[in-house]
Amino acid sequence: MSRGSSAGYDRHITIFSPQGKLYQVEYAFKAVKNANMTSIGVRGKDCVIVVTQKKVADKLIVPSSVSHLFKITPTIGCVSTGLIADAKNQVTRARQEAAEFKYKNGYDIPVGYLAKRVADICQVYTQHAFMRPLGVVPIFCGIDMEGKEAIPRNMC
């Protein structure tokens, strides 16, 4: 009774297979790939553009309620590809991080710092057995104000 190549290595997030893989992380990447959605971010001289597909899975779903574009702050947005429930969880956490940063420092969070902070939190999800990796890939985009110059940012 063989279970295939994983042979029990996929039961816990903290157990490496003999090939050096974490199967739970591989499953999260597969969930993003199985969403069959493409998202693209492009940075221009004075703008940032993100594009994603809009797929309505069922006729009973209201098309206007399906979106993978999220507003984090007035100057930062996010487009997510993958599982929508994980995306909403991650966006909520990003909004919390942005609000906490503004409360502590008195100015808006830079896009690059927010992307790094969210990535660090996602890394923690791969280190504890009671958490699972999120099946979502976000692209953060926004305008950072440095001096009197507006600098467009597009961070993965």
XYZ file of C-alpha atoms in Angstrom:
156
model
C 0.000 0.000 0.000
C 2.164 2.762 -1.303
C 1.110 6.381 -0.904
C 3.249 7.596 -3.755
C 6.404 9.633 -3.526
C 5.435 11.679 -0.461
C 5.315 8.632 1.898
C 4.174 10.583 4.943
C 6.457 13.574 4.433
C 3.447 15.734 3.616
C 1.769 15.273 6.990
C 3.726 18.025 8.737
C 5.029 21.312 7.414
C 8.332 21.001 9.283
C 9.421 17.613 7.863
C 11.665 17.578 4.799
C 11.436 14.750 2.268
C 14.618 12.900 1.228
C 14.714 15.154 -1.863
C 14.839 18.238 0.403
C 11.299 19.402 -0.337
C 8.561 20.610 1.946
C 5.487 19.055 0.360
C 3.077 21.438 2.084
C 4.859 24.354 0.385
C 4.747 22.493 -2.940
C 0.998 22.004 -2.458
C 0.554 25.766 -1.869
C 2.382 26.531 -5.128
C 0.208 23.965 -6.898
C -2.933 25.663 -5.523
C -1.798 28.958 -7.052
C -1.032 27.261 -10.353
C -4.401 25.455 -10.393
C -6.250 28.764 -10.067
C -5.470 29.279 -13.784
C -5.242 33.038 -13.335
C -2.623 35.408 -14.631
C -1.740 38.684 -12.951
C 0.732 41.210 -14.311
C 2.186 44.352 -12.788
C 3.928 47.045 -14.848
C 5.744 50.103 -13.531
C 5.767 53.208 -15.668
C 7.583 56.503 -15.253
C 4.869 57.989 -13.080
C 2.312 55.199 -12.702
C 1.793 51.569 -11.755
C -0.602 49.291 -13.634
C -1.792 45.850 -12.527
C -3.946 43.557 -14.622
C -5.588 40.278 -13.694
C -8.165 37.941 -15.130
C -11.697 37.874 -13.805
C -13.238 34.433 -13.747
C -16.661 33.776 -12.312
C -16.768 30.118 -11.302
C -20.544 29.722 -11.184
C -23.632 31.385 -12.681
C -25.030 31.833 -9.174
C -22.178 34.151 -8.170
C -22.732 37.853 -8.779
C -19.944 38.895 -11.186
C -19.403 42.278 -9.506
C -18.552 40.512 -6.221
C -15.550 38.683 -7.721
C -12.326 40.668 -7.500
C -8.661 39.920 -6.948
C -7.745 43.612 -6.619
C -7.555 45.017 -3.098
C -6.891 48.445 -1.579
C -4.432 48.249 1.326
C -3.970 52.001 1.957
C -4.902 55.065 -0.120
C -1.544 54.757 -1.941
C -0.970 50.965 -1.918
C -2.932 48.300 -3.766
C -2.584 44.562 -4.153
C -3.494 42.043 -6.828
C -3.608 38.424 -5.681
C -3.435 35.199 -7.646
C -4.478 31.932 -6.029
C -7.017 30.958 -3.404
C -9.326 33.902 -2.714
C -9.833 32.989 0.958
C -6.065 33.030 1.531
C -5.840 36.305 -0.409
C -8.426 37.967 1.827
C -6.577 36.707 4.903
C -3.294 38.104 3.611
C -4.839 41.447 2.616
C -6.368 41.815 6.077
C -2.957 41.181 7.635
C -1.306 43.674 5.242
C -3.875 46.331 6.171
C -3.188 45.661 9.843
C 0.580 45.980 9.301
C 0.124 49.237 7.349
C -2.136 50.738 10.023
C 0.222 49.707 12.824
C 3.216 51.194 10.964
C 1.394 54.506 10.459
C 0.332 54.610 14.116
C 3.896 53.967 15.361
C 5.821 56.126 12.879
C 3.381 58.848 11.844
C 3.696 58.337 8.082
C 2.453 55.823 5.501
C 4.280 52.526 5.138
C 6.586 52.260 2.107
C 5.482 49.650 -0.433
C 8.795 47.782 -0.310
C 8.692 47.545 3.476
C 5.100 46.244 3.416
C 5.996 43.601 0.809
C 8.976 42.470 2.894
C 6.902 42.382 6.069
C 4.165 40.254 4.437
C 6.828 37.939 2.976
C 8.390 37.514 6.428
C 5.003 36.616 7.893
C 4.435 34.065 5.114
C 7.845 32.563 5.857
C 6.787 32.015 9.479
C 3.822 30.009 8.167
C 6.300 27.440 6.800
C 8.096 27.019 10.133
C 5.325 26.002 12.516
C 3.366 22.773 12.453
C 0.115 24.464 13.507
C 0.136 26.782 10.456
C -0.103 26.051 6.742
C 1.433 27.962 3.844
C -0.992 30.287 2.096
C -1.898 29.374 -1.484
C -1.708 32.908 -2.827
C 0.829 35.127 -4.589
C 0.332 38.880 -4.028
C 1.734 41.750 -6.066
C 1.847 44.993 -4.080
C 1.900 48.244 -6.000
C 1.777 51.863 -5.038
C 3.352 55.295 -5.065
C 5.996 56.174 -2.477
C 6.431 59.857 -1.764
C 10.115 60.641 -1.287
C 10.666 64.358 -0.920
C 8.586 66.068 -3.574
C 8.934 63.186 -6.017
C 6.391 60.422 -6.500
C 8.170 57.139 -7.163
C 6.032 54.287 -8.523
C 6.755 50.894 -6.948
C 5.764 47.406 -8.012
C 6.791 44.757 -5.492
C 6.294 41.000 -5.580
